[in-house]
Amino acid sequence: PGTDVAVLKIDVPANDPPLPVVPLGNSDGVQVGEWGIAVGNPLGELESSMTVGVVSAKGRRDLRIAGGGPAYQNFLQTDASINFGNSGGPLVNVKGEVIGINSAVNPTGQGLGFAIPINMAREVAAQLITEGVIRRGFLGIVPWPLNEDTRARFEISPENTGVLVGTVQEDTPADRAGLQAGDVIVEFNGSAVEDVPDFRKIVADAGVGENVSVLVERDGRMIDLGVVLALRPDTPEQPQRVAPTEEEWLGLQLEQVTGRLMRQFNLQLSEGLVVSQIDMSRPAAESGLKVGDVLLEIDDRSVDDIERFREIVSGSIADEAAMEFLVQRGGERLMVRVNSRG
């Protein structure tokens, strides 16, 4: 599920001729502007069809895909029409070589289809065939992107690339190695870290049990830490939710204020709900709420915990009404108007 790639075994009777196979190309060598031909069964019910376009872009990552997308993304983007039901079909070049596996279509945007690069699929398939499972490295942090908000809050130089350590999970390789919330990881195992999706893939591809070097910036100093990666734990299946929670609808991740969060965000309050993450595609981001804000009141009603938050906000979301949030930001209190319409 991490890459949306599986391997199927087909038993062929000994007396039958070999099954026809399609040659695999080299997706690393694909150039933007090259022809791409998508083959599949449109809408899941029509006979095999073929559409033609070009490879519009490479390395598309961190896509929000309906129904949930793979954790490790490096998509080829194509304008060859990929309809529902085409998922799993090949994207081929003019030589008839498979350069990708059709994976996702953007239902709101014309000319946007995505395919898993065949080189990534080939690596995953090889490990599934030989070991039966995918062994991915596990560090044990929640990485945050280096954006304008996090750079300002943690006083990070605009020249630096990497990821910000938002949370260090207890009793994990990161915890044992001494990584701290607020560290900026600039290199991992000798590879420069560009952004969060890049970091996730680098960690996943690193060897389990291997001692790797993690170069971090902490308080203006570069520190080289040695980390022994663990095997990434399986993600437990979660029951499918009929609707998002109120905070998810607004695009907020909220946490009860703790001593750790007080230190991390330099909070002056010891109680309440702190905004720990914001989904930039949801209403909360447009309102001006910031990571580290502490919620005090909503529409003149006090907010003590997450259940109280949901109780107050649910009615406004149903009515698509705006809300007035009273927040503590640093040493001042201010009102923020939040539109509940998604």
Short mmCIF file of C-alpha atoms in Angstrom, two decimals, residues 7-187:
data_model
loop_
_atom_site.label_atom_id
_atom_site.label_comp_id
_atom_site.label_asym_id
_atom_site.label_seq_id
_atom_site.Cartn_x
_atom_site.Cartn_y
_atom_site.Cartn_z
CA VAL A 7 2.69 -8.65 -7.64
CA LEU A 8 0.38 -11.33 -9.03
CA LYS A 9 1.52 -14.88 -9.74
CA ILE A 10 -0.05 -16.63 -12.73
CA ASP A 11 0.21 -20.40 -12.96
CA VAL A 12 0.51 -21.49 -16.60
CA PRO A 13 -0.06 -25.16 -17.48
CA ALA A 14 3.16 -26.86 -18.58
CA ASN A 15 1.87 -27.60 -22.10
CA ASP A 16 0.59 -24.06 -22.76
CA PRO A 17 2.69 -21.56 -24.72
CA PRO A 18 4.39 -18.79 -22.70
CA LEU A 19 2.23 -15.78 -21.94
CA PRO A 20 2.95 -12.65 -23.99
CA VAL A 21 4.80 -9.96 -22.07
CA VAL A 22 5.39 -6.28 -22.66
CA PRO A 23 8.94 -4.88 -22.42
CA LEU A 24 9.75 -2.52 -19.55
CA GLY A 25 11.40 0.81 -20.30
CA ASN A 26 13.50 3.16 -18.18
CA SER A 27 11.34 5.78 -16.50
CA ASP A 28 14.42 7.66 -15.23
CA GLY A 29 15.30 8.45 -18.84
CA VAL A 30 11.86 9.80 -19.75
CA GLN A 31 11.89 13.45 -20.79
CA VAL A 32 9.07 15.94 -20.33
CA GLY A 33 7.34 16.33 -23.69
CA GLU A 34 7.80 12.71 -24.79
CA TRP A 35 4.76 10.83 -26.03
CA GLY A 36 2.83 8.77 -23.50
CA ILE A 37 0.18 6.19 -24.45
CA ALA A 38 -2.25 5.07 -21.74
CA VAL A 39 -3.92 1.66 -22.11
CA GLY A 40 -6.81 0.47 -19.96
CA ASN A 41 -10.52 -0.21 -19.56
CA PRO A 42 -12.20 3.19 -19.20
CA LEU A 43 -14.85 3.43 -16.48
CA GLY A 44 -14.16 -0.21 -15.61
CA GLU A 45 -16.64 -1.57 -18.12
CA LEU A 46 -15.60 -0.61 -21.65
CA GLU A 47 -13.29 -2.76 -23.75
CA SER A 48 -9.57 -2.05 -23.86
CA SER A 49 -8.81 1.43 -25.17
CA MET A 50 -5.81 3.61 -25.88
CA THR A 51 -5.33 7.35 -25.39
CA VAL A 52 -2.34 9.44 -26.43
CA GLY A 53 -0.71 12.45 -24.84
CA VAL A 54 2.65 13.62 -23.56
CA VAL A 55 4.52 13.34 -20.29
CA SER A 56 3.74 16.74 -18.79
CA ALA A 57 5.95 16.54 -15.69
CA LYS A 58 8.05 14.18 -13.57
CA GLY A 59 8.51 13.74 -9.84
CA ARG A 60 5.01 14.77 -8.77
CA ARG A 61 4.76 14.13 -5.04
CA ASP A 62 2.57 14.84 -2.04
CA LEU A 63 -0.60 14.62 -4.18
CA ARG A 64 -3.96 14.55 -2.43
CA ILE A 65 -5.79 11.71 -4.15
CA ALA A 66 -9.43 10.82 -3.57
CA GLY A 67 -9.73 7.61 -1.57
CA GLY A 68 -6.20 8.01 -0.22
CA GLY A 69 -3.00 7.85 -2.22
CA PRO A 70 0.27 5.98 -1.67
CA ALA A 71 2.62 7.30 1.01
CA TYR A 72 5.66 7.21 -1.30
CA GLN A 73 5.00 9.20 -4.45
CA ASN A 74 7.11 10.10 -7.47
CA PHE A 75 4.47 10.25 -10.20
CA LEU A 76 4.81 10.87 -13.90
CA GLN A 77 2.15 13.37 -14.97
CA THR A 78 0.52 12.95 -18.36
CA ASP A 79 -2.28 14.57 -20.32
CA ALA A 80 -3.19 11.24 -21.92
CA SER A 81 -6.75 10.66 -20.77
CA ILE A 82 -6.85 8.32 -17.74
CA ASN A 83 -10.41 7.57 -16.69
CA PHE A 84 -11.72 5.69 -13.68
CA GLY A 85 -11.11 2.01 -14.34
CA ASN A 86 -7.79 2.67 -16.09
CA SER A 87 -5.83 2.27 -12.87
CA GLY A 88 -3.26 -0.50 -13.24
CA GLY A 89 -2.96 -0.20 -17.01
CA PRO A 90 0.38 0.61 -18.62
CA LEU A 91 1.66 3.97 -19.77
CA VAL A 92 3.96 3.19 -22.70
CA ASN A 93 6.34 5.15 -24.90
CA VAL A 94 6.46 5.13 -28.70
CA LYS A 95 8.67 2.02 -28.61
CA GLY A 96 5.94 0.09 -26.83
CA GLU A 97 7.94 -0.01 -23.58
CA VAL A 98 6.14 0.44 -20.28
CA ILE A 99 7.33 3.61 -18.56
CA GLY A 100 4.62 3.79 -15.90
CA ILE A 101 1.56 2.21 -14.31
CA ASN A 102 -1.57 4.36 -14.55
CA SER A 103 -2.54 5.16 -11.00
CA ALA A 104 -4.60 8.29 -10.44
CA VAL A 105 -6.80 10.78 -12.19
CA ASN A 106 -7.71 14.24 -10.98
CA PRO A 107 -11.51 14.39 -11.36
CA THR A 108 -11.57 18.19 -11.04
CA GLY A 109 -8.85 19.02 -13.54
CA GLN A 110 -8.78 18.29 -17.26
CA GLY A 111 -5.56 16.81 -18.61
CA LEU A 112 -4.21 15.61 -15.27
CA GLY A 113 -3.35 11.93 -14.98
CA PHE A 114 -0.61 10.28 -12.96
CA ALA A 115 1.41 7.10 -13.35
CA ILE A 116 3.81 5.25 -11.05
CA PRO A 117 7.28 5.22 -12.71
CA ILE A 118 8.11 1.72 -13.88
CA ASN A 119 11.55 1.86 -12.23
CA MET A 120 9.90 2.34 -8.83
CA ALA A 121 7.41 -0.46 -9.57
CA ARG A 122 10.25 -2.74 -10.67
CA GLU A 123 12.16 -2.20 -7.40
CA VAL A 124 9.06 -2.91 -5.31
CA ALA A 125 8.17 -6.00 -7.37
CA ALA A 126 11.68 -7.44 -7.04
CA GLN A 127 11.55 -7.18 -3.24
CA LEU A 128 8.05 -8.64 -3.09
CA ILE A 129 9.11 -11.61 -5.22
CA THR A 130 12.28 -12.36 -3.25
CA GLU A 131 11.13 -11.55 0.30
CA GLY A 132 7.35 -11.41 0.16
CA VAL A 133 7.29 -8.07 1.99
CA ILE A 134 8.66 -4.57 1.61
CA ARG A 135 11.20 -3.67 4.30
CA ARG A 136 11.23 0.09 4.80
CA GLY A 137 13.37 2.08 7.17
CA PHE A 138 11.73 3.79 10.15
CA LEU A 139 13.10 6.83 12.00
CA GLY A 140 10.25 7.88 14.29
CA ILE A 141 9.61 11.57 13.69
CA VAL A 142 6.82 13.70 12.26
CA PRO A 143 8.52 15.87 9.59
CA TRP A 144 7.22 19.36 8.84
CA PRO A 145 7.90 21.33 5.67
CA LEU A 146 10.15 24.37 5.78
CA ASN A 147 7.68 27.05 4.77
CA GLU A 148 7.42 30.74 5.60
CA ASP A 149 5.55 30.06 8.83
CA THR A 150 7.92 27.42 10.24
CA ARG A 151 11.03 29.35 9.16
CA ALA A 152 9.82 32.46 10.99
CA ARG A 153 8.72 30.60 14.13
CA PHE A 154 11.93 28.60 14.51
CA GLU A 155 14.25 31.29 13.06
CA ILE A 156 15.50 29.07 10.24
CA SER A 157 17.63 30.57 7.48
CA PRO A 158 15.80 30.89 4.13
CA GLU A 159 18.86 29.39 2.39
CA ASN A 160 18.52 26.05 4.16
CA THR A 161 16.63 23.14 2.66
CA GLY A 162 15.46 20.09 4.57
CA VAL A 163 12.64 19.20 6.93
CA LEU A 164 11.77 20.40 10.41
CA VAL A 165 11.41 17.80 13.15
CA GLY A 166 7.89 18.50 14.43
CA THR A 167 7.58 15.58 16.85
CA VAL A 168 9.94 12.85 18.04
CA GLN A 169 8.08 9.67 18.92
CA GLU A 170 9.12 7.98 22.15
CA ASP A 171 11.33 4.87 22.12
CA THR A 172 12.12 5.11 18.40
CA PRO A 173 15.46 5.32 16.57
CA ALA A 174 15.16 9.12 16.43
CA ASP A 175 14.50 9.32 20.18
CA ARG A 176 17.42 7.06 21.02
CA ALA A 177 19.77 9.01 18.73
CA GLY A 178 18.95 12.32 20.41
CA LEU A 179 16.94 14.05 17.68
CA GLN A 180 14.84 16.89 19.09
CA ALA A 181 11.72 18.75 18.03
CA GLY A 182 12.87 21.90 16.26
CA ASP A 183 15.91 20.27 14.64
CA VAL A 184 16.25 20.79 10.89
CA ILE A 185 17.38 17.66 9.03
CA VAL A 186 19.50 18.84 6.10
CA GLU A 187 21.18 15.54 5.13
#
